[in-house]
Coordinates of C-alpha atoms in Angstrom, one line a residue:
M23 CA -0.1 0.1 -0.5
K24 CA 2.8 2.3 0.8
K25 CA 4.6 1.2 -2.1
K26 CA 1.4 1.9 -4.4
V27 CA 1.2 5.5 -2.4
V28 CA 4.8 6.6 -3.2
V29 CA 4.3 5.9 -6.7
A30 CA 1.0 8.1 -7.1
A31 CA 2.9 10.9 -5.4
I32 CA 5.8 10.8 -7.7
L33 CA 3.5 10.7 -10.7
V34 CA 1.8 13.8 -9.4
I35 CA 5.2 15.6 -9.1
V36 CA 6.0 14.7 -12.6
L37 CA 2.9 15.5 -13.8
S38 CA 2.8 18.6 -12.5
G39 CA 6.3 19.4 -13.5
V40 CA 4.8 18.7 -16.8
F41 CA 1.9 20.7 -16.9
I42 CA 4.4 23.6 -15.7
C43 CA 6.7 23.4 -18.1
V44 CA 4.1 23.2 -21.4
Q45 CA 2.4 26.0 -19.5
K46 CA 5.4 28.2 -19.7
K47 CA 6.2 27.2 -23.4
L48 CA 3.0 28.2 -24.2
Y49 CA 3.0 31.8 -22.4
T50 CA 6.5 32.6 -23.3
R51 CA 6.7 34.9 -26.0
K52 CA 8.4 34.3 -29.6
S53 CA 10.8 36.0 -30.7
L54 CA 10.7 38.6 -33.8
D55 CA 13.0 38.0 -36.3
L56 CA 13.5 41.4 -38.2
T57 CA 13.7 39.5 -42.0
F58 CA 15.3 42.5 -44.5
D59 CA 13.6 43.1 -47.7
G60 CA 14.5 45.5 -50.2
A61 CA 11.0 46.0 -51.5
Y62 CA 9.2 46.8 -48.0
Y63 CA 12.5 48.5 -47.0
F64 CA 13.3 51.2 -49.5
S65 CA 11.2 54.0 -50.3
E66 CA 9.3 54.8 -53.9
E67 CA 8.3 58.1 -52.5
S68 CA 9.2 59.5 -49.2
S69 CA 8.1 63.0 -47.7
E70 CA 7.4 65.4 -44.6
S71 CA 3.5 66.3 -43.5
G72 CA 3.6 68.2 -40.1
I73 CA 4.2 65.9 -37.2
W74 CA 4.3 62.6 -39.8
H75 CA 7.0 61.1 -41.9
Y76 CA 5.4 59.8 -45.3
E77 CA 6.6 56.9 -47.3
K78 CA 5.7 54.5 -50.2
S79 CA 7.6 51.2 -50.2
Y80 CA 8.3 49.3 -53.4
S81 CA 5.7 46.8 -52.6
G82 CA 3.0 48.6 -52.7
H83 CA 2.7 50.2 -49.0
Q84 CA 1.6 53.6 -48.2
Y85 CA 2.5 54.7 -44.3
Y86 CA 2.5 57.6 -42.0
L87 CA 5.0 57.5 -39.4
Y88 CA 5.0 59.7 -36.2
I89 CA 8.0 60.2 -33.9
P90 CA 8.2 62.1 -31.1
E91 CA 9.7 65.6 -32.0
E92 CA 12.7 64.9 -29.4
Y93 CA 13.6 62.0 -31.2
R94 CA 13.4 62.7 -35.1
T95 CA 16.9 63.3 -35.5
K96 CA 17.8 60.4 -33.5
T97 CA 16.2 57.5 -35.5
D98 CA 19.2 55.3 -35.7
D99 CA 20.0 55.4 -32.1
S100 CA 19.0 51.7 -30.6
S101 CA 19.1 53.0 -27.3
V102 CA 16.1 55.1 -27.1
Q103 CA 13.3 52.3 -27.3
L104 CA 10.5 53.6 -28.3
P105 CA 7.0 51.5 -28.4
L106 CA 5.3 51.3 -31.3
I107 CA 1.6 51.8 -32.0
V108 CA 0.9 50.7 -35.1
A109 CA -2.9 51.4 -36.4
F110 CA -5.3 49.7 -38.9
H111 CA -8.4 51.6 -40.5
G112 CA -11.3 49.7 -41.3
S113 CA -13.0 49.1 -44.8
D114 CA -12.8 52.3 -47.3
E115 CA -11.2 54.0 -44.6
K116 CA -8.0 55.2 -46.0
G117 CA -9.4 58.8 -45.6
R118 CA -9.8 58.7 -42.1
A119 CA -7.2 56.7 -40.9
F120 CA -5.5 59.4 -39.4
K121 CA -8.2 59.8 -37.1
Y122 CA -6.8 56.9 -35.0
G123 CA -3.2 58.8 -35.2
R124 CA -4.9 61.5 -33.4
I125 CA -5.7 59.7 -30.1
F126 CA -2.0 58.2 -29.8
T127 CA -0.1 61.4 -31.2
D128 CA -1.9 63.7 -28.6
K129 CA 0.7 65.6 -26.2
D130 CA -1.3 64.1 -23.0
F131 CA -1.3 60.5 -24.2
Q132 CA 2.2 60.9 -25.5
Q133 CA 3.1 62.0 -22.0
K134 CA 1.5 59.3 -20.2
I135 CA 2.2 56.4 -22.3
Y136 CA 5.9 55.9 -21.7
P137 CA 8.7 58.2 -20.0
K138 CA 9.9 58.8 -23.8
G139 CA 6.6 58.5 -25.4
A140 CA 5.7 56.4 -28.5
A141 CA 5.8 56.0 -32.0
V142 CA 2.6 55.9 -34.1
L143 CA 2.6 53.7 -37.4
L144 CA -0.6 54.3 -40.3
I145 CA -0.4 51.9 -42.3
F146 CA -3.2 52.2 -45.7
S147 CA -4.9 49.1 -46.9
R148 CA -3.2 48.6 -50.7
I149 CA -6.8 47.9 -51.9
N150 CA -10.1 48.9 -49.8
Y151 CA -9.4 46.3 -47.4
F152 CA -6.2 44.2 -45.5
T153 CA -4.9 41.9 -46.8
D154 CA -1.7 39.7 -46.8
P155 CA -0.9 39.2 -42.7
H156 CA 2.8 37.9 -44.0
G157 CA 3.4 41.2 -46.0
T158 CA 2.2 43.6 -43.9
A159 CA 4.4 42.3 -40.5
L160 CA 7.4 42.2 -43.0
L161 CA 6.4 45.9 -44.2
I162 CA 6.3 46.6 -40.4
K163 CA 9.8 44.4 -39.6
N164 CA 11.7 46.4 -42.2
I165 CA 10.4 49.9 -40.7
C166 CA 11.9 48.8 -37.3
I167 CA 14.9 47.5 -39.0
K168 CA 15.0 51.3 -40.7
N169 CA 14.5 53.2 -37.2
K170 CA 16.4 51.7 -34.9
C171 CA 14.9 53.9 -32.3
I172 CA 12.0 51.6 -32.3
N173 CA 11.7 48.9 -30.2
S174 CA 10.8 45.7 -31.9
T175 CA 9.8 43.7 -28.7
N176 CA 7.2 46.3 -28.0
I177 CA 4.7 46.8 -30.6
V178 CA 1.1 47.3 -30.4
G179 CA -1.5 46.6 -33.1
Y180 CA -5.0 48.5 -33.2
G181 CA -7.2 48.2 -35.2
F182 CA -11.2 49.0 -36.4
S183 CA -13.9 46.7 -38.4
Q184 CA -11.8 44.9 -40.8
G185 CA -8.7 46.5 -39.4
A186 CA -9.5 44.8 -36.5
K187 CA -10.2 41.8 -38.0
F188 CA -6.7 42.2 -40.0
V189 CA -4.6 42.6 -36.8
A190 CA -6.0 39.6 -34.8
E191 CA -5.4 37.5 -38.5
M192 CA -1.7 39.4 -38.2
A193 CA -1.4 38.3 -34.6
C194 CA -2.2 34.5 -35.3
A195 CA 0.3 34.9 -38.3
E196 CA 2.9 36.5 -37.0
P197 CA 2.7 35.5 -33.5
G198 CA 6.2 37.1 -32.3
L199 CA 5.3 40.8 -33.6
F200 CA 2.8 42.4 -30.9
K201 CA 3.1 42.7 -28.0
A202 CA -0.8 43.6 -27.6
V203 CA -3.5 43.8 -29.6
V204 CA -6.4 45.5 -29.8
C205 CA -9.8 45.1 -31.5
G206 CA -12.8 47.3 -31.6
S207 CA -15.9 45.7 -33.9
G208 CA -13.6 43.0 -34.7
F209 CA -15.0 39.8 -36.3
Y210 CA -12.0 37.5 -36.9
Q211 CA -13.0 33.8 -36.1
M212 CA -9.9 32.8 -34.3
K213 CA -9.5 28.5 -34.8
F214 CA -7.9 26.5 -31.7
K215 CA -4.5 26.0 -33.0
E216 CA -4.4 30.1 -33.7
L217 CA -5.7 30.4 -29.5
L218 CA -2.5 28.5 -28.8
R219 CA -0.3 30.4 -30.5
V220 CA -1.1 34.1 -29.3
L221 CA -1.5 33.1 -26.0
P222 CA 1.2 35.3 -24.3
I223 CA -0.5 38.1 -26.1
R224 CA -2.7 40.4 -24.5
F225 CA -5.5 41.4 -26.3
Y226 CA -8.4 44.2 -25.4
W227 CA -11.4 42.9 -27.6
A228 CA -14.6 45.1 -27.9
N229 CA -17.9 44.3 -29.5
S230 CA -21.3 45.5 -29.3
E231 CA -24.6 43.8 -29.5
D232 CA -26.4 45.8 -31.7
D233 CA -23.9 44.9 -34.7
K234 CA -25.4 42.8 -36.2
G235 CA -23.2 40.4 -38.3
I236 CA -19.7 41.6 -36.6
F237 CA -20.8 40.8 -32.9
E238 CA -22.2 37.0 -33.6
Q239 CA -18.5 36.4 -35.3
G240 CA -16.1 38.4 -33.0
M241 CA -17.8 37.9 -29.6
P242 CA -16.6 33.6 -29.2
T243 CA -13.0 34.9 -30.1
G244 CA -13.2 38.3 -27.9
R245 CA -14.3 35.7 -24.9
R246 CA -11.9 33.3 -25.6
V247 CA -8.6 35.7 -25.8
A248 CA -9.9 37.3 -22.4
R249 CA -10.1 34.1 -20.8
F250 CA -6.9 32.4 -22.1
C251 CA -4.4 35.0 -23.0
K252 CA -2.9 36.7 -20.1
N253 CA -3.9 40.1 -18.9
S254 CA -6.5 40.6 -21.7
R255 CA -9.8 42.0 -21.7
Y256 CA -13.3 41.4 -23.5
V257 CA -16.0 44.5 -23.1
Q258 CA -19.3 43.6 -24.4
Y259 CA -22.0 46.9 -25.1
Q260 CA -25.4 46.5 -26.0
T261 CA -25.7 49.6 -28.0
R262 CA -22.7 50.8 -29.3
H263 CA -23.3 50.0 -32.9
H264 CA -20.0 49.7 -35.0
F265 CA -17.3 51.3 -32.6
Y266 CA -13.5 51.9 -32.3
V267 CA -11.9 51.4 -29.2
E268 CA -11.4 55.0 -27.3
L269 CA -8.9 55.9 -24.3
K270 CA -11.9 56.7 -22.1
D271 CA -13.2 53.4 -22.3
K272 CA -14.0 51.4 -19.4
T273 CA -13.0 48.1 -19.3
G274 CA -15.0 46.9 -16.0
R275 CA -12.7 46.2 -13.7
K276 CA -10.5 47.8 -11.6
N277 CA -7.5 49.7 -12.0
K278 CA -4.3 49.4 -9.3
D279 CA -5.4 52.5 -6.8
G280 CA -9.1 51.0 -7.1
G281 CA -10.3 53.4 -10.0
E282 CA -12.3 51.7 -12.5
E283 CA -10.0 50.3 -15.0
T284 CA -10.1 52.5 -18.8
F285 CA -8.9 51.4 -22.3
M286 CA -5.7 53.7 -21.4
D287 CA -4.8 52.1 -18.0
W288 CA -4.7 49.0 -19.7
L289 CA -2.5 50.2 -22.5
C290 CA -0.2 52.1 -20.3
D291 CA 0.4 48.4 -18.5
A292 CA 0.5 46.6 -21.3
I293 CA 3.3 48.8 -22.8
N294 CA 5.2 49.5 -19.7
S295 CA 5.3 45.9 -18.5
R296 CA 8.3 43.5 -19.3

């Protein structure tokens, strides 16, 4: 009898150790390989537009990059280590993409988000909606290679509508790219094997019940990532229809000082955490 108890105890210890090792592996972020590609690195067109630097790569991508003013002449300085927020507009929204940029380039936001501020990248879809997650990930990697002041391990993907679907799809395709992902009115239907790949990524997922067609597709994924991905949130509204996530949106949880946690609180924690 005593021998059976000892064997059972050893088996429990071994299984517990295996479980801990597997869990640690699943929740450890994959490293990002910064792959160089000339078509995504070199520019066909380049110009300055106010606080934004515009480029069109030979791959056909157009984007605007914001670097905090203090570091615009220090883009080759790898010691700066700015976090990067990549914003994806919705379908047919190229002309409105800058409204998302204004959220993150605002002076108050820049002062709060990180001691040195944050870089912001607006990518325009090549057609009316985003396609090719691997190609877009390659573009982001080459932007990081060009701008050494950006910390390639601290990238947040932010999307609205089709852009939210796409940023979730990108996270599944390139799990080492994003540290955190924000989906407002997203409708990507994540498969189980994809969920296993994105467990180390923080998700902020929000849908509204009266956003017919979108809610039914997006809600199951939102609930899953909030349950299984570390430090993630799922926020469900009743009558907000088709919306993008705003800084003052509340998560329904309490923050560290006991107040109501906002999206801004969650984002600050995501960017400043190790």
